[in-house]
mmCIF file of C-alpha atoms in Angstrom:
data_model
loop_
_atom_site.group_PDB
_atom_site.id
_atom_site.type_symbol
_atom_site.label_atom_id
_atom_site.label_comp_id
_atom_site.label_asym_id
_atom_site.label_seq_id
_atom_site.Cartn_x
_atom_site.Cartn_y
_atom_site.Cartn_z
ATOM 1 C CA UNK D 1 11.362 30.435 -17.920
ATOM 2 C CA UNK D 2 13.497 27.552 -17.899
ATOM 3 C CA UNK D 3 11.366 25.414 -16.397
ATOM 4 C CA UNK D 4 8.437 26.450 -18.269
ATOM 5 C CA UNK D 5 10.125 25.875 -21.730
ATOM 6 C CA UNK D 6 11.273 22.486 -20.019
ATOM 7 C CA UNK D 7 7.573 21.558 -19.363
ATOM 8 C CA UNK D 8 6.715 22.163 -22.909
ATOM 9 C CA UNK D 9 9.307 20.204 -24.694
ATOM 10 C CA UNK D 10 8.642 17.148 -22.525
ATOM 11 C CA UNK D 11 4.985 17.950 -22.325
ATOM 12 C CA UNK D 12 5.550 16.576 -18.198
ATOM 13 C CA UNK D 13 4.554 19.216 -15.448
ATOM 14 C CA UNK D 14 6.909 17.848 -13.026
ATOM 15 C CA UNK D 15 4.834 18.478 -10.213
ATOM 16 C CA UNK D 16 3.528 15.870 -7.560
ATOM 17 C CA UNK D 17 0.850 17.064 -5.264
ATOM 18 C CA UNK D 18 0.135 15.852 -1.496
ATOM 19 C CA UNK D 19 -3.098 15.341 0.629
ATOM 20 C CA UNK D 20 -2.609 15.507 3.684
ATOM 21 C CA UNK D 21 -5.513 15.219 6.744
ATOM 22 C CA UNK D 22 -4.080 18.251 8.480
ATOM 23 C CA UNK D 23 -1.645 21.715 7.848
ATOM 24 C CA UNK D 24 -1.137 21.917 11.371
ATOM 25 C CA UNK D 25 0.317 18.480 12.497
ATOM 26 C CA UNK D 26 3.732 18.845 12.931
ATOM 27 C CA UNK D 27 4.066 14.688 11.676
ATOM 28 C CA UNK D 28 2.807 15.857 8.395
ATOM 29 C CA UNK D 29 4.765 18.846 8.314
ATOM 30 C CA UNK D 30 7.920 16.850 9.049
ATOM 31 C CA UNK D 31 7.350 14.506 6.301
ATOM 32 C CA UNK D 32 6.284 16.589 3.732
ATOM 33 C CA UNK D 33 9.296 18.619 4.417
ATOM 34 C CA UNK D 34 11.348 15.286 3.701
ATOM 35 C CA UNK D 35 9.561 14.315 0.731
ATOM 36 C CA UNK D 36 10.065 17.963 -0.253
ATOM 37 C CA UNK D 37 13.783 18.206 -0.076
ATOM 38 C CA UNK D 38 14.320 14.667 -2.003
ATOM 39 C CA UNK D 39 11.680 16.400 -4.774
ATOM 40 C CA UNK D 40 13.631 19.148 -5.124
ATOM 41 C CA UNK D 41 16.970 17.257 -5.952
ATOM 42 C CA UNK D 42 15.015 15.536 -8.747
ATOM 43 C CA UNK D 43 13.794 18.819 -10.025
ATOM 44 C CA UNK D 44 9.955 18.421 -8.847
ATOM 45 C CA UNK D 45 8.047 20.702 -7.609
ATOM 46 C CA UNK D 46 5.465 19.686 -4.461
ATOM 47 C CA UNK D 47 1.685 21.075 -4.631
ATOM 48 C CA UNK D 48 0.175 20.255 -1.095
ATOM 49 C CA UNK D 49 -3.202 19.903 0.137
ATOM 50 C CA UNK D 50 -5.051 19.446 3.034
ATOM 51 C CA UNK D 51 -9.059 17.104 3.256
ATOM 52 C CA UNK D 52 -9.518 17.824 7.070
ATOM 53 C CA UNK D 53 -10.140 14.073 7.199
ATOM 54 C CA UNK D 54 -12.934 14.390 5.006
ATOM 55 C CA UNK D 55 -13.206 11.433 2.267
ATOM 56 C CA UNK D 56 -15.092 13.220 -0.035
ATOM 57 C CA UNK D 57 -12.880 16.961 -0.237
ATOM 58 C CA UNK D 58 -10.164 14.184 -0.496
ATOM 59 C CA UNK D 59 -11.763 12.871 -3.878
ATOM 60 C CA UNK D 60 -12.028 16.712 -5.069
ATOM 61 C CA UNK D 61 -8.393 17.718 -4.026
ATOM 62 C CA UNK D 62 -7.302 14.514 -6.199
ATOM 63 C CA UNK D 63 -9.212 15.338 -9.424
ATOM 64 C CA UNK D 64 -8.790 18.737 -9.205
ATOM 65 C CA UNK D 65 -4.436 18.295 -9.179
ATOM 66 C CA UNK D 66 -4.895 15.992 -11.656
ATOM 67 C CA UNK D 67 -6.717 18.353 -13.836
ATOM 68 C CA UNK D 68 -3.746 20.863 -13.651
ATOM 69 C CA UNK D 69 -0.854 17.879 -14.238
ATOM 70 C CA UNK D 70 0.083 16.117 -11.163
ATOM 71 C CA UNK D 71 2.259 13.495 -12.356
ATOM 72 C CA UNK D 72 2.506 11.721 -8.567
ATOM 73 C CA UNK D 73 0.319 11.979 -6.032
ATOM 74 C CA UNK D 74 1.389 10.878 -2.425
ATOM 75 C CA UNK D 75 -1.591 10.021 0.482
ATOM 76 C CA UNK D 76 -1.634 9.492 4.128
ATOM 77 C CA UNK D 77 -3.262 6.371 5.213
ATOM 78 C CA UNK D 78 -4.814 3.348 3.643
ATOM 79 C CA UNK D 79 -8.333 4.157 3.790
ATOM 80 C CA UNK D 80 -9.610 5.808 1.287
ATOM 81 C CA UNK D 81 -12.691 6.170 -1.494
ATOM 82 C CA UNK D 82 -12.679 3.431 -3.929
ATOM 83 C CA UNK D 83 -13.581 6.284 -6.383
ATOM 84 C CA UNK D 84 -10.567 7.786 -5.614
ATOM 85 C CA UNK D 85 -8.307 4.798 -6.422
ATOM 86 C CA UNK D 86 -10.800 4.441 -9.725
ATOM 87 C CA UNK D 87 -9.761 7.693 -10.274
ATOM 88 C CA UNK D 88 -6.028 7.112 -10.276
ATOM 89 C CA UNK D 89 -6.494 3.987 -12.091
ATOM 90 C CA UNK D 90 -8.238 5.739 -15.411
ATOM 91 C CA UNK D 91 -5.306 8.475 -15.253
ATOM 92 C CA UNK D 92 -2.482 5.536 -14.966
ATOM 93 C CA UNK D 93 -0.777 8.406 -12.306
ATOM 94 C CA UNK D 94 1.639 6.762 -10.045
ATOM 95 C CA UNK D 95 0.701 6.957 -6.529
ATOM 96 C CA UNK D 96 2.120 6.137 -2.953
ATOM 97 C CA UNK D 97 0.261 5.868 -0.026
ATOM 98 C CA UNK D 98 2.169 6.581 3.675
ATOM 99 C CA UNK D 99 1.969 5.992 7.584
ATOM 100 C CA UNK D 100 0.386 3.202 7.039
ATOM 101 C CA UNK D 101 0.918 -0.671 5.238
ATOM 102 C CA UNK D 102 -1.482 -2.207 3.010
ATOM 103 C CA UNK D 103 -2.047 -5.803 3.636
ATOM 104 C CA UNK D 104 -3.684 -6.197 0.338
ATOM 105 C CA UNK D 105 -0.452 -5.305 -1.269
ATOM 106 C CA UNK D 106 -2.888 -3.578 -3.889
ATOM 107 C CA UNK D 107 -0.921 -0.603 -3.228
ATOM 108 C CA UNK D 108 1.978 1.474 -2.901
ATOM 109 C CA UNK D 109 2.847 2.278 0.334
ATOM 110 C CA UNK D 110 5.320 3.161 2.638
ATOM 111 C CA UNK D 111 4.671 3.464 6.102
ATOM 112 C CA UNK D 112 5.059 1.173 9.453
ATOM 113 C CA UNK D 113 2.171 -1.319 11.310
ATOM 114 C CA UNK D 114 -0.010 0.991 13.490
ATOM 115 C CA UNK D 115 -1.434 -1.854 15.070
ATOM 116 C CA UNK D 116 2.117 -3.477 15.896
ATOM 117 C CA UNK D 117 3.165 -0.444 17.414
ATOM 118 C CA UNK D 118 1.206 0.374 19.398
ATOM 119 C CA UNK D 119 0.974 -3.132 20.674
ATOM 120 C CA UNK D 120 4.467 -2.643 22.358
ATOM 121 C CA UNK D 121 3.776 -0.134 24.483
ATOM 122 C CA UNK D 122 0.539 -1.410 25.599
ATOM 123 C CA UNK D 123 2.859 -4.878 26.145
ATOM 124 C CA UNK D 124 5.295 -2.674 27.687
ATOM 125 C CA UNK D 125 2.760 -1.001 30.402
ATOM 126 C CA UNK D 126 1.012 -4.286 30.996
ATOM 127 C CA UNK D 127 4.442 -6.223 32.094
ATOM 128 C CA UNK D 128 5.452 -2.864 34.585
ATOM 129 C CA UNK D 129 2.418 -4.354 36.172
ATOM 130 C CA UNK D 130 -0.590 -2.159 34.636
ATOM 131 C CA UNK D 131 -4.061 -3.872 34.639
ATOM 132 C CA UNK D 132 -6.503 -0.346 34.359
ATOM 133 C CA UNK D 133 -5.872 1.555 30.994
ATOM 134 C CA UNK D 134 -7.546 4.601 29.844
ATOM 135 C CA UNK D 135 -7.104 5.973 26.100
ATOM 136 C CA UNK D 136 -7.004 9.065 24.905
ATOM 137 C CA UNK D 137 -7.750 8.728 20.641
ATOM 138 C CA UNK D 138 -8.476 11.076 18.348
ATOM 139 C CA UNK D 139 -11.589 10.814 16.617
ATOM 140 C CA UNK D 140 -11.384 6.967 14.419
ATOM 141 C CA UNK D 141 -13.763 8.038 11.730
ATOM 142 C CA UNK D 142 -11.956 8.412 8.932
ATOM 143 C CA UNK D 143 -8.473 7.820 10.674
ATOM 144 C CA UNK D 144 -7.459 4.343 9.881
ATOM 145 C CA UNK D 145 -4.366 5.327 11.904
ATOM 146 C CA UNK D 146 -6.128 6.091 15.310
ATOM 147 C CA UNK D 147 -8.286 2.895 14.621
ATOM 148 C CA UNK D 148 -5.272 0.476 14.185
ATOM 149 C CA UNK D 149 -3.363 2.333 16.784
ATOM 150 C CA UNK D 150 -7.019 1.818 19.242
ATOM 151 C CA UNK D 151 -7.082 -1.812 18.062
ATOM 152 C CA UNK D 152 -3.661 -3.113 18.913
ATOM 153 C CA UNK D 153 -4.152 -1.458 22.440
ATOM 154 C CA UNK D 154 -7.318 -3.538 22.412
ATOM 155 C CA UNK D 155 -5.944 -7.074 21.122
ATOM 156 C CA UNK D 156 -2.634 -6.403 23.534
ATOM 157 C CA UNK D 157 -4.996 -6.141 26.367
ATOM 158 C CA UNK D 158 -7.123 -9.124 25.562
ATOM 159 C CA UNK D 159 -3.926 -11.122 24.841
ATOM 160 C CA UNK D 160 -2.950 -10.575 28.432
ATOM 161 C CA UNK D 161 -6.900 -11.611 29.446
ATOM 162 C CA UNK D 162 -7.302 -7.793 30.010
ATOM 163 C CA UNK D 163 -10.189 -5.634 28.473
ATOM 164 C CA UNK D 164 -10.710 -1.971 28.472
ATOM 165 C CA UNK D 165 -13.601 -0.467 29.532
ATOM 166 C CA UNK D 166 -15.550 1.106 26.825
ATOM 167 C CA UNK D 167 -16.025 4.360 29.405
ATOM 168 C CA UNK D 168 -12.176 4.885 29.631
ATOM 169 C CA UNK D 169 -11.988 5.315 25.866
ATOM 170 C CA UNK D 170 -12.040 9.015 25.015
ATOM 171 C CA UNK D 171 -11.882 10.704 21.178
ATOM 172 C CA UNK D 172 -10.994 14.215 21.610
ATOM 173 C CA UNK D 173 -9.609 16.359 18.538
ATOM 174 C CA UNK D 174 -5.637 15.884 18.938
ATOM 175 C CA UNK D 175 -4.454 19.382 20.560
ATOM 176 C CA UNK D 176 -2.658 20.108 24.390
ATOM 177 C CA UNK D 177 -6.974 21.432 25.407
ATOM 178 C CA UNK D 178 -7.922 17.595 23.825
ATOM 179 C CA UNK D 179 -5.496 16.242 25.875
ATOM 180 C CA UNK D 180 -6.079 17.796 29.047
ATOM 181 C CA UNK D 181 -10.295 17.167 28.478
ATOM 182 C CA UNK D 182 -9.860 13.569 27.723
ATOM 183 C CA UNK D 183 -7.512 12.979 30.811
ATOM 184 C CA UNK D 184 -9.919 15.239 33.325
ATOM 185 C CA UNK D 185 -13.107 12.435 31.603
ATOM 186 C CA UNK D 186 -10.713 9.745 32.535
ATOM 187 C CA UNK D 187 -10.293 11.113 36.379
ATOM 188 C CA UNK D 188 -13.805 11.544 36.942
ATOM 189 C CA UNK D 189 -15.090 8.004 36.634
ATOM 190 C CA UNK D 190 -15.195 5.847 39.543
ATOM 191 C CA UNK D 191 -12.250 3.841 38.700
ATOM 192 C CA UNK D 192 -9.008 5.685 38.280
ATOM 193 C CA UNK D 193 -7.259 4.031 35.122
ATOM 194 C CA UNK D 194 -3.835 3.710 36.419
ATOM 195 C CA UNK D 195 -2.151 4.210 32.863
ATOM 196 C CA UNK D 196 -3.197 6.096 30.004
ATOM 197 C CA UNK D 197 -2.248 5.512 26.759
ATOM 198 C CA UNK D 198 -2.735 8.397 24.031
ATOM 199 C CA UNK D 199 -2.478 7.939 20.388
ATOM 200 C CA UNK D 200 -0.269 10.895 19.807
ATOM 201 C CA UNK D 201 2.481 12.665 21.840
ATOM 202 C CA UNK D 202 0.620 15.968 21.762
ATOM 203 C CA UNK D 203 -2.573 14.386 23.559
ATOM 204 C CA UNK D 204 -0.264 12.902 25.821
ATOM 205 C CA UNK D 205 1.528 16.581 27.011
ATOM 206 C CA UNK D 206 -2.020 17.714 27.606
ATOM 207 C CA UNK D 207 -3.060 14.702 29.562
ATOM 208 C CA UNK D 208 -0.417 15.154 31.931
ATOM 209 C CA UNK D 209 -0.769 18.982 32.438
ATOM 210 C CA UNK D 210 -4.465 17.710 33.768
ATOM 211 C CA UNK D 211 -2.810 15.208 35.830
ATOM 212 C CA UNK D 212 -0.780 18.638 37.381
ATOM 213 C CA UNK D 213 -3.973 20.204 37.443
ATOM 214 C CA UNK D 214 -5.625 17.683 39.507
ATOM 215 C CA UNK D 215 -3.330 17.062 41.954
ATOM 216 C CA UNK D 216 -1.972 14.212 40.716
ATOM 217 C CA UNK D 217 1.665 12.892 39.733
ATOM 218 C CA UNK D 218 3.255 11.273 36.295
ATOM 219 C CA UNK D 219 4.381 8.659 36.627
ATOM 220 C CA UNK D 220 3.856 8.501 40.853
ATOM 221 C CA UNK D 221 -0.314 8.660 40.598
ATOM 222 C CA UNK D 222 -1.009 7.594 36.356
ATOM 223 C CA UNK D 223 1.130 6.480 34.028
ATOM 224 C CA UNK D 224 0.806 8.680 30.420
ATOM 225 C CA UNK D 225 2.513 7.397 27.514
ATOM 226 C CA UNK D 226 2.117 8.782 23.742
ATOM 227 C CA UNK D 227 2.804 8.037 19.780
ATOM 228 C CA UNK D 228 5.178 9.674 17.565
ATOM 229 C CA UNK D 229 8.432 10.702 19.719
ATOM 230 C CA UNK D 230 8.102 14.456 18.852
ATOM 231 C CA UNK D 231 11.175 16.444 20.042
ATOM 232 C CA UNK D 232 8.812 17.431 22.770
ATOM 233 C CA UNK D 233 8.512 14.241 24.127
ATOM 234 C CA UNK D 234 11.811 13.851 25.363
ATOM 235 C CA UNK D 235 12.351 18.045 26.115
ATOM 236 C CA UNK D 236 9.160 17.246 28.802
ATOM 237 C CA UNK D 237 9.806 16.375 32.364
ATOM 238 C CA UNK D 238 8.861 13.567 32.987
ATOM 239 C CA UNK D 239 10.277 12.316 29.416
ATOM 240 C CA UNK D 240 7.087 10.945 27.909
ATOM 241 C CA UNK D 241 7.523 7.002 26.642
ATOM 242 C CA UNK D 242 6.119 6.780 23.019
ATOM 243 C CA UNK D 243 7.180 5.063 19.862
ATOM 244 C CA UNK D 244 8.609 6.882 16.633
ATOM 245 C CA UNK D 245 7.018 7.753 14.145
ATOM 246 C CA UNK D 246 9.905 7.428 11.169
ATOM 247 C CA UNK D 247 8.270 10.351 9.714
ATOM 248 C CA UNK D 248 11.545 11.801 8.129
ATOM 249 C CA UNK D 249 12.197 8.170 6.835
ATOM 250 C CA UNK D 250 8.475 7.794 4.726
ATOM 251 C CA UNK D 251 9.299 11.273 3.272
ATOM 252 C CA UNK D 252 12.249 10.548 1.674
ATOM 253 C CA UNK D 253 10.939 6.583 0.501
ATOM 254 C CA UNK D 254 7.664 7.754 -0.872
ATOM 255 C CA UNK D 255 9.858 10.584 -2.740
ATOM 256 C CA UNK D 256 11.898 7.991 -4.252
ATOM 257 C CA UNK D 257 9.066 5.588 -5.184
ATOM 258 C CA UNK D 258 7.420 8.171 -6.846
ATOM 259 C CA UNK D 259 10.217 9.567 -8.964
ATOM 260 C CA UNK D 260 11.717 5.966 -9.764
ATOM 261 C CA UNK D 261 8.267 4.980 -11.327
ATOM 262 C CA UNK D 262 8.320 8.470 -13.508
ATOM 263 C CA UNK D 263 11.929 8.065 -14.670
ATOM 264 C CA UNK D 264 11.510 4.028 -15.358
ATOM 265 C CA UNK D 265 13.594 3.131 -12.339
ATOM 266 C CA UNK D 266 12.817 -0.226 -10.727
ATOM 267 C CA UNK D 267 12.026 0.641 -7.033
ATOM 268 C CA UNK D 268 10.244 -1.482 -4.341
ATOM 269 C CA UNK D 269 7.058 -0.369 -3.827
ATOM 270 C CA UNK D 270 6.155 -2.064 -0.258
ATOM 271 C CA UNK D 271 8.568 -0.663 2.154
ATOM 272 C CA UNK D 272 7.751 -1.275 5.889
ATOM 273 C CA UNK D 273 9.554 1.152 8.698
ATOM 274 C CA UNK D 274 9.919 0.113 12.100
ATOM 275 C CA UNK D 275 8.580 2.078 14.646
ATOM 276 C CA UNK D 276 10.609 1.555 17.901
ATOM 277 C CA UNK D 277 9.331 1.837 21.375
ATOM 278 C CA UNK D 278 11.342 4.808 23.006
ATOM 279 C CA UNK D 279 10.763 3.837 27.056
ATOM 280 C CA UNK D 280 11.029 7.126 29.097
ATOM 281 C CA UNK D 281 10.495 8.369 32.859
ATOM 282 C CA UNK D 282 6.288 8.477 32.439
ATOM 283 C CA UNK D 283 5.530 4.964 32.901
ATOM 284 C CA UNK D 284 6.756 3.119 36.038
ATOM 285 C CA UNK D 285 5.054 0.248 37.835
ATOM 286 C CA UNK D 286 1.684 0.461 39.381
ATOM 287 C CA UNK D 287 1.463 2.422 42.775
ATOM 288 C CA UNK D 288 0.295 -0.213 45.475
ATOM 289 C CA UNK D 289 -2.022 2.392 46.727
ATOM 290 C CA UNK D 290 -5.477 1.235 46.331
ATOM 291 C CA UNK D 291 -8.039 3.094 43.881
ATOM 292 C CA UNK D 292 -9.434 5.768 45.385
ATOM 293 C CA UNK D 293 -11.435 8.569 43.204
ATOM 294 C CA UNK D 294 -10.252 11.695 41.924
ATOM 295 C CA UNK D 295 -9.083 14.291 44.409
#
């Protein structure tokens, strides 16, 4: 009741809505359960949402909490339908998109450089001594973070006059069974990649229960590295090298962008996180044995 009669004397909803790609990612989860708690203290209320990484639900899901009073809406990613930004525009609703940075500065955003990232572990793998690099990606369409994350593996490797082979790049839905079917595609070309990079942590614990599998050692046979430094990561034996994601970090920022533009506060709205290379027992040097196929 209080609430309610508080809604009607302001005529304000006090409700911010996010779209999220997926319920079941525990990254999400994590920062929507930040955002959440800063929310809360403000005396918001959260609506979430899920698109499946579909553009076009994503469009739906936005007019559809706008139509019942979203004052704030938050996003994941930086690609998205212009009609969706057209949409926000002709509502004048403040808006913050997250794990990702705009370099348009066209938008609100707080989030970290995929590309970056991910560059320093590739760097990281290529001066242990690494020269044959398999990925494991989720599917890139419609995931601008896979894509960047897939590109500065690429432009590491070609900085380092390394390329990697088009057949030792696999997109596999991100799960422990995508992980463990993209590693066993990997092992059954001709050429054994010696280290495997996946673009999320949970890939990467599947990849090297395959390795197990298959008779094969991490880091002694392939080294498997991951994204996102879930607590898993460093629970696992081997400890699996990845970077962090500062997912609790974007939670609480895009909270506070969000509510500083509805109360009139004067808040930066461009705030880059660093995402730090966390080096763990799964990578070591090359072994000096020579290639030799899968046993």
């Amino acid at each position: 009741p209080q609430g309610a009669g508080r809604a009607l004397r302001s005529r304000r909803s006090f409700t911010i809505g996010a779209i999220v790609p997926s319920l079941d990612n525990a990254f999400f989860s994590n920062a929507t359960n930040a955002l959440q708690e800063v929310l809360d203290r403000h005396g918001y209320t959260l609506l979430i949402a899920s698109h499946r990484y579909d553009s076009d639900a994503e469009v739906r899901i936005t007019r559809s909490l706008l139509e019942r009073g979203a004052e704030g809406l938050v996003f994941v990613g930086a690609d998205h339908d212009p009609e969706m930004f057209a949409l926000l525009a002709q509502m004048a609703v403040p808006y913050v998109l997250t794990w990702a940075v705009d370099p348009s500065g066209r938008h609100p955003y707080v989030g970290f450089d995929n590309r970056a990232a991910m560059g320093r572990l590739t760097r990281h793998l290529v001066d242990l001594g690494h020269r044959q690099f398999g990925v494991i990606s989720a599917p890139t369409a419609g995931n601008d973070r896979a894509r960047e994350r897939v590109l500065g593996i690429r432009a590491t490797l070609q900085g380092h006059g390394l390329a990697l082979d088009p057949k030792h790049l696999v997109e596999l839905p991100i799960s422990l069974g995508g992980g463990q079917e993209g590693m066993k595609r990997l092992l059954d070309g001709r050429a054994r990649p010696t280290a495997v990079i996946c673009i999320n942590d949970v890939l990467a614990v599947g990849a090297i229960a395959q390795c197990r599998v298959s008779g094969l050692t991490v880091p002694g046979d392939v080294s498997v590295a991951g994204f996102g430094d879930m607590e898993i990561a460093a629970l696992h034996s081997p400890g699996i090298t990845t970077v962090r994601s500062p997912t609790l970090e974007m939670g609480r920022a895009a909270a506070d962008i969000l509510v500083g533009r509805l109360e009139g506060t004067p808040v930066e709205a461009h705030v880059e996180l660093e995402a730090p290379l966390v080096v763990r027992g799964s990578t070591v040097a090359p072994s000096a044995l020579p290639e030799r196929r899968r046993p």
